[in-house]
Coordinates of N, CA and C in Angstrom, one line a residue:
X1 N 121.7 81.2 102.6 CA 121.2 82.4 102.1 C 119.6 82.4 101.9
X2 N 119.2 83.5 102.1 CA 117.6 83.4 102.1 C 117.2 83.6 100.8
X3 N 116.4 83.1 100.2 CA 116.0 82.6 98.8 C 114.0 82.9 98.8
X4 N 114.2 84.2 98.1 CA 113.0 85.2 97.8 C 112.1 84.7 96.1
X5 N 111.3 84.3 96.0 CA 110.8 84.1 94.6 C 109.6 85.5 94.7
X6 N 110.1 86.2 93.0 CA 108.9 87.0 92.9 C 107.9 87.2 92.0
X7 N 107.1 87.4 92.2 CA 105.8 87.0 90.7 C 105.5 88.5 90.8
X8 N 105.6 89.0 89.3 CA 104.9 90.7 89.1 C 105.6 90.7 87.5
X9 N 104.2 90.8 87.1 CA 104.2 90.9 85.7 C 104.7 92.3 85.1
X10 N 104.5 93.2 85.9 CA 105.2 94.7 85.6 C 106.8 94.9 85.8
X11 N 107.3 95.1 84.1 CA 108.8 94.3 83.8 C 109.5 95.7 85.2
X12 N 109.4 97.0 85.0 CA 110.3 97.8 85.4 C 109.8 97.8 87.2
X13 N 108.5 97.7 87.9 CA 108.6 97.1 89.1 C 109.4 96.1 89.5
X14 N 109.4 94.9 88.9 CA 110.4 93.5 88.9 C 111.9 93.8 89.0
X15 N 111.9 94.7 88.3 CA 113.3 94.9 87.9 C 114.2 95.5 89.4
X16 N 113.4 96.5 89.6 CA 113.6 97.4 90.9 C 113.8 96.8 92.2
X17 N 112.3 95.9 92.1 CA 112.5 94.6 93.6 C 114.0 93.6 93.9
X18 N 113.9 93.6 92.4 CA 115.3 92.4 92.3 C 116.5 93.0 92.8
X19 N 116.4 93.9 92.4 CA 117.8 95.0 92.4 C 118.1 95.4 93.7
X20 N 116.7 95.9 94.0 CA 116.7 96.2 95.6 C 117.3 95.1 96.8
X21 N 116.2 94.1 96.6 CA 116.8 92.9 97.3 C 117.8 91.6 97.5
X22 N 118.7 92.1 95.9 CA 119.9 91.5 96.0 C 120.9 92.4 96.8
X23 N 120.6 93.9 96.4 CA 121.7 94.3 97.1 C 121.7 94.3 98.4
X24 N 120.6 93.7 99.1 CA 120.5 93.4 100.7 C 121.0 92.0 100.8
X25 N 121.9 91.5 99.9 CA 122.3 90.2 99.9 C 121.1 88.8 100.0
X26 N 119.5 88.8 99.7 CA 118.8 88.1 98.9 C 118.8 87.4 98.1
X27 N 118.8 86.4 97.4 CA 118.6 85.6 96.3 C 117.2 85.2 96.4
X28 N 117.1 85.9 94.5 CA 115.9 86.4 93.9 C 115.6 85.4 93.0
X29 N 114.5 84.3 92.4 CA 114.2 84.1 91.4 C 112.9 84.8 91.0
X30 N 112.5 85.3 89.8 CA 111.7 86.0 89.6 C 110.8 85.1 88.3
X31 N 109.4 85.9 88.4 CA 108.3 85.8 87.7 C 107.9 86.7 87.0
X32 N 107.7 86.0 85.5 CA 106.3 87.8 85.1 C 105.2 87.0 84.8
X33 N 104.9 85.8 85.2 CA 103.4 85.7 85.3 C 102.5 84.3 85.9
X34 N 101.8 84.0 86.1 CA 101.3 82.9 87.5 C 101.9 81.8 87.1
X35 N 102.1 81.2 85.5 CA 102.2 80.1 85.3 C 103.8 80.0 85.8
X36 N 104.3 81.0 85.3 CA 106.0 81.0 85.7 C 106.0 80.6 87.2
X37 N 105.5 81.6 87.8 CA 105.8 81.7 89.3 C 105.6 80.3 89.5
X38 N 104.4 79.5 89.6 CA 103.9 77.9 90.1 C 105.1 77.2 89.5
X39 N 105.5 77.2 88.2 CA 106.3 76.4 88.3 C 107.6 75.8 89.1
X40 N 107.7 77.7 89.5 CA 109.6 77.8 90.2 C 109.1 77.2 91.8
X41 N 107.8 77.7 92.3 CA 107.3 77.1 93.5 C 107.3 75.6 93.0
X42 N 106.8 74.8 92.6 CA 107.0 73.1 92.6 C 108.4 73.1 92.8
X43 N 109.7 73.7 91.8 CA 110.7 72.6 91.8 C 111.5 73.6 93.2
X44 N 111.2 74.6 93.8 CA 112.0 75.2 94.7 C 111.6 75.0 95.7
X45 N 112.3 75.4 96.9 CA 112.0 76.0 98.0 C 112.4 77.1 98.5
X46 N 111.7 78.2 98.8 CA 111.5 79.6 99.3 C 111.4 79.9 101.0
X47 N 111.5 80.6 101.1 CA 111.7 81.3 102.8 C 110.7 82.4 102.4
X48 N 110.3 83.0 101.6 CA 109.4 83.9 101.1 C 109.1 84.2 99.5
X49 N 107.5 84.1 99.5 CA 106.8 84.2 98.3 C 106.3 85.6 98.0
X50 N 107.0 86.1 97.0 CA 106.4 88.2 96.7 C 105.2 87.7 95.8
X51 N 103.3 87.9 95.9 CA 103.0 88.0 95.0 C 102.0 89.0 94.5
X52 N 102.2 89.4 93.3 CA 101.4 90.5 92.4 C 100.3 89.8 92.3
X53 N 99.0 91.2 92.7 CA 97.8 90.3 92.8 C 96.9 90.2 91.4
X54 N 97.3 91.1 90.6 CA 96.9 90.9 89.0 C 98.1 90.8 88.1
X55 N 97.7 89.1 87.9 CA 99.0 88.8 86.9 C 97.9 87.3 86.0
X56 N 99.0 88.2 85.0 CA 98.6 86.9 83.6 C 98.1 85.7 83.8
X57 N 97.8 84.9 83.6 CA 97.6 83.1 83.7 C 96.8 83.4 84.7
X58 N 97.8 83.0 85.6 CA 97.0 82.6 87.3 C 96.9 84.0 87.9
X59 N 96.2 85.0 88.9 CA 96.2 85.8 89.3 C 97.0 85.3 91.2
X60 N 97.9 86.3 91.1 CA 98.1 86.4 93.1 C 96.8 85.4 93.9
X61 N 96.0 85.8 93.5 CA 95.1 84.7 94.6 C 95.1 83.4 94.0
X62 N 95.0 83.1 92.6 CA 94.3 82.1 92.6 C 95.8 81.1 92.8
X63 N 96.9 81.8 92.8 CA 98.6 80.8 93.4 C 98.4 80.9 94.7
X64 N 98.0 81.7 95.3 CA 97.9 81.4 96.6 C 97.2 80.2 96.9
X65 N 95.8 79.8 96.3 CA 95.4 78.6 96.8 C 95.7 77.4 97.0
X66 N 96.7 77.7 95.1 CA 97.6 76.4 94.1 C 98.5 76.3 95.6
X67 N 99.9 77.3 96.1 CA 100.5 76.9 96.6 C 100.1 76.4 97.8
X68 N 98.9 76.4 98.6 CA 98.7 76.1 99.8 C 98.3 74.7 99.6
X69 N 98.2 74.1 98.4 CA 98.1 72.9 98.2 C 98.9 71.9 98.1
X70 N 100.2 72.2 97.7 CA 101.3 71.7 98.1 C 101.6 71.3 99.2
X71 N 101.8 70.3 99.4 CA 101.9 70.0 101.1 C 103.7 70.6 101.4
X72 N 104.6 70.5 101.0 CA 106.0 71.5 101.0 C 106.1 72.9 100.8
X73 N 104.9 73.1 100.6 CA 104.5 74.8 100.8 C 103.6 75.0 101.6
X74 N 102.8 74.1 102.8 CA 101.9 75.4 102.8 C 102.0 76.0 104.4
X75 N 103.8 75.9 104.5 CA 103.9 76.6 105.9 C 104.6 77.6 105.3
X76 N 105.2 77.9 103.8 CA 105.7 78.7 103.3 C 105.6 80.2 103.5
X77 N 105.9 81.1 103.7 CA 104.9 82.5 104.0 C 105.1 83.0 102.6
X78 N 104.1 83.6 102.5 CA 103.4 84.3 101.0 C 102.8 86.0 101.5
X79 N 103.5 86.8 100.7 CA 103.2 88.0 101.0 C 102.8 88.7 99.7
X80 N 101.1 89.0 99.8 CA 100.7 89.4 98.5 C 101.2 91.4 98.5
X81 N 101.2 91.4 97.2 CA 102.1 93.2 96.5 C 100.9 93.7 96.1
X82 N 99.9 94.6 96.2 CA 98.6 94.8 95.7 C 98.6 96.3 95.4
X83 N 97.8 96.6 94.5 CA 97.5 98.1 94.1 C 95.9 98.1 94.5
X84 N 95.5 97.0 94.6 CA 93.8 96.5 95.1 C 93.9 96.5 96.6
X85 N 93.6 97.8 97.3 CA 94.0 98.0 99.1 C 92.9 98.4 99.9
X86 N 92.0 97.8 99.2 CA 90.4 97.8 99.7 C 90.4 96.7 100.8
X87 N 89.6 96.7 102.1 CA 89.9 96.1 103.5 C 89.1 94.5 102.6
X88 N 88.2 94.7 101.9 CA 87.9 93.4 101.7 C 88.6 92.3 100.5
X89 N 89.8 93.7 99.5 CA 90.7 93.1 99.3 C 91.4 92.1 99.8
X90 N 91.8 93.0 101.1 CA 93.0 92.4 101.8 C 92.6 91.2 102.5
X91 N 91.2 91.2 103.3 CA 90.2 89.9 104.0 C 90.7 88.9 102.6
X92 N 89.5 89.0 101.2 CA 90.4 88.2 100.4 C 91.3 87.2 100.4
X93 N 92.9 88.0 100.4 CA 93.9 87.7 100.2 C 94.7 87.1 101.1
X94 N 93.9 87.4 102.3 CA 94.9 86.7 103.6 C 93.7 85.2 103.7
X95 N 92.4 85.5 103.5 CA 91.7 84.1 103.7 C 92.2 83.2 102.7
X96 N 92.0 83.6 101.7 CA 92.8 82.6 100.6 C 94.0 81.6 101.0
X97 N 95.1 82.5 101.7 CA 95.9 82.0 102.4 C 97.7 82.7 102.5
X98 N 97.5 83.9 102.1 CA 98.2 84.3 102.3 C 98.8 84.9 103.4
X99 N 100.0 85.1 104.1 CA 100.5 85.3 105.4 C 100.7 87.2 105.9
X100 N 100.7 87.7 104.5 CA 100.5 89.2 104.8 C 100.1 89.7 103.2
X101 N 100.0 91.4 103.6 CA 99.5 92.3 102.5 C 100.3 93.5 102.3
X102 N 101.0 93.8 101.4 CA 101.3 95.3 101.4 C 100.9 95.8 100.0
X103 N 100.2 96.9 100.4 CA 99.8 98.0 99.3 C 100.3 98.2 98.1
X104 N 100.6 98.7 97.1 CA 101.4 99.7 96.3 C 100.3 100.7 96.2
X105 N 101.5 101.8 95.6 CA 103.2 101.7 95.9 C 103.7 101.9 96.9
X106 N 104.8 100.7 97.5 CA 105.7 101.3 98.7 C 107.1 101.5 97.6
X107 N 108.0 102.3 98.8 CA 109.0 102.6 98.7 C 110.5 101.2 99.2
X108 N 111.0 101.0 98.1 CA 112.3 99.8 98.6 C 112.3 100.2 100.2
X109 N 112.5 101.0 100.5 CA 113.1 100.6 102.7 C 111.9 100.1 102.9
X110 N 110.7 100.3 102.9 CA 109.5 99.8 103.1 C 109.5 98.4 103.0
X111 N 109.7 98.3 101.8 CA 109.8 96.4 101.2 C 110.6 95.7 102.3
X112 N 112.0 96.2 102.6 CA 113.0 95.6 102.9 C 112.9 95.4 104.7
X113 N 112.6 96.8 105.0 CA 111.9 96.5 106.3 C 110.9 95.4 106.9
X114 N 109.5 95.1 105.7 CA 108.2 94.2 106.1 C 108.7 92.9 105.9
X115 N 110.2 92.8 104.6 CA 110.5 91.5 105.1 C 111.6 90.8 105.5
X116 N 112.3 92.1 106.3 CA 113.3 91.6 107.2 C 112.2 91.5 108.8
X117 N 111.1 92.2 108.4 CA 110.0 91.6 110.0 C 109.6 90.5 110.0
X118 N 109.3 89.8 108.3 CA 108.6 88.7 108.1 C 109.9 87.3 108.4
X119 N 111.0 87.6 108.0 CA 111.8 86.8 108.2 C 112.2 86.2 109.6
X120 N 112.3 87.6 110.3 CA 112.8 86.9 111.4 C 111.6 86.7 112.8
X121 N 110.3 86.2 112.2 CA 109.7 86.3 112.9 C 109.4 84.4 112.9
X122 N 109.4 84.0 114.5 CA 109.7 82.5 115.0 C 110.5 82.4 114.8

């Protein structure tokens, strides 16, 4: 089973993602804020990382760095969730080291679509 962790400190967005992508048969562990997320990255492994790019503790980028440090993470793909969709946002966020970008707000088929592309890609 594909095993999705997601960091977004916004309880009723979280809630929606989860909901959404269990019922696409997903397994979800979820975050509401950087320190949480790092943690569940050390003791897990993921097929895909959702991250919110303004969050408590650690912000979306500054986990992106943490997890590319990991040597067990850093072929992991990490897809940052942003309301920040400025081109030099996104430059940013993918230098940092993240593997893609999507905007908010999208719509669940949106979500479910970019990462049934991300999944089955290689």
């Amino acid at each position: 089973m594909t095993k999705i962790l997601l960091a977004e400190d916004e309880e009723v967005l979280r809630m929606l993602v989860v909901d959404t992508l269990e019922d696409e048969g997903y397994m979800i562990d979820e975050a509401s804020d950087g320190e949480e997320a790092y943690e569940l990255i050390k003791e897990n492994e993921y097929d895909l990382i959702l991250l919110d790019y303004m969050m408590p503790v650690y912000t979306g980028l500054e986990l992106i760095e943490m997890i590319r440090k990991l040597p067990e993470h850093e072929e992991t793909k990490v897809m940052m969730l942003s309301a920040k969709s400025q081109a030099s946002d996104q430059e940013r966020v993918l230098s940092a080291g993240a593997n893609y970008f999507m905007s908010k707000p999208f719509s669940p088929m949106q979500l479910i679509e970019r990462i049934e592309t991300i999944l089955n890609e290689n």
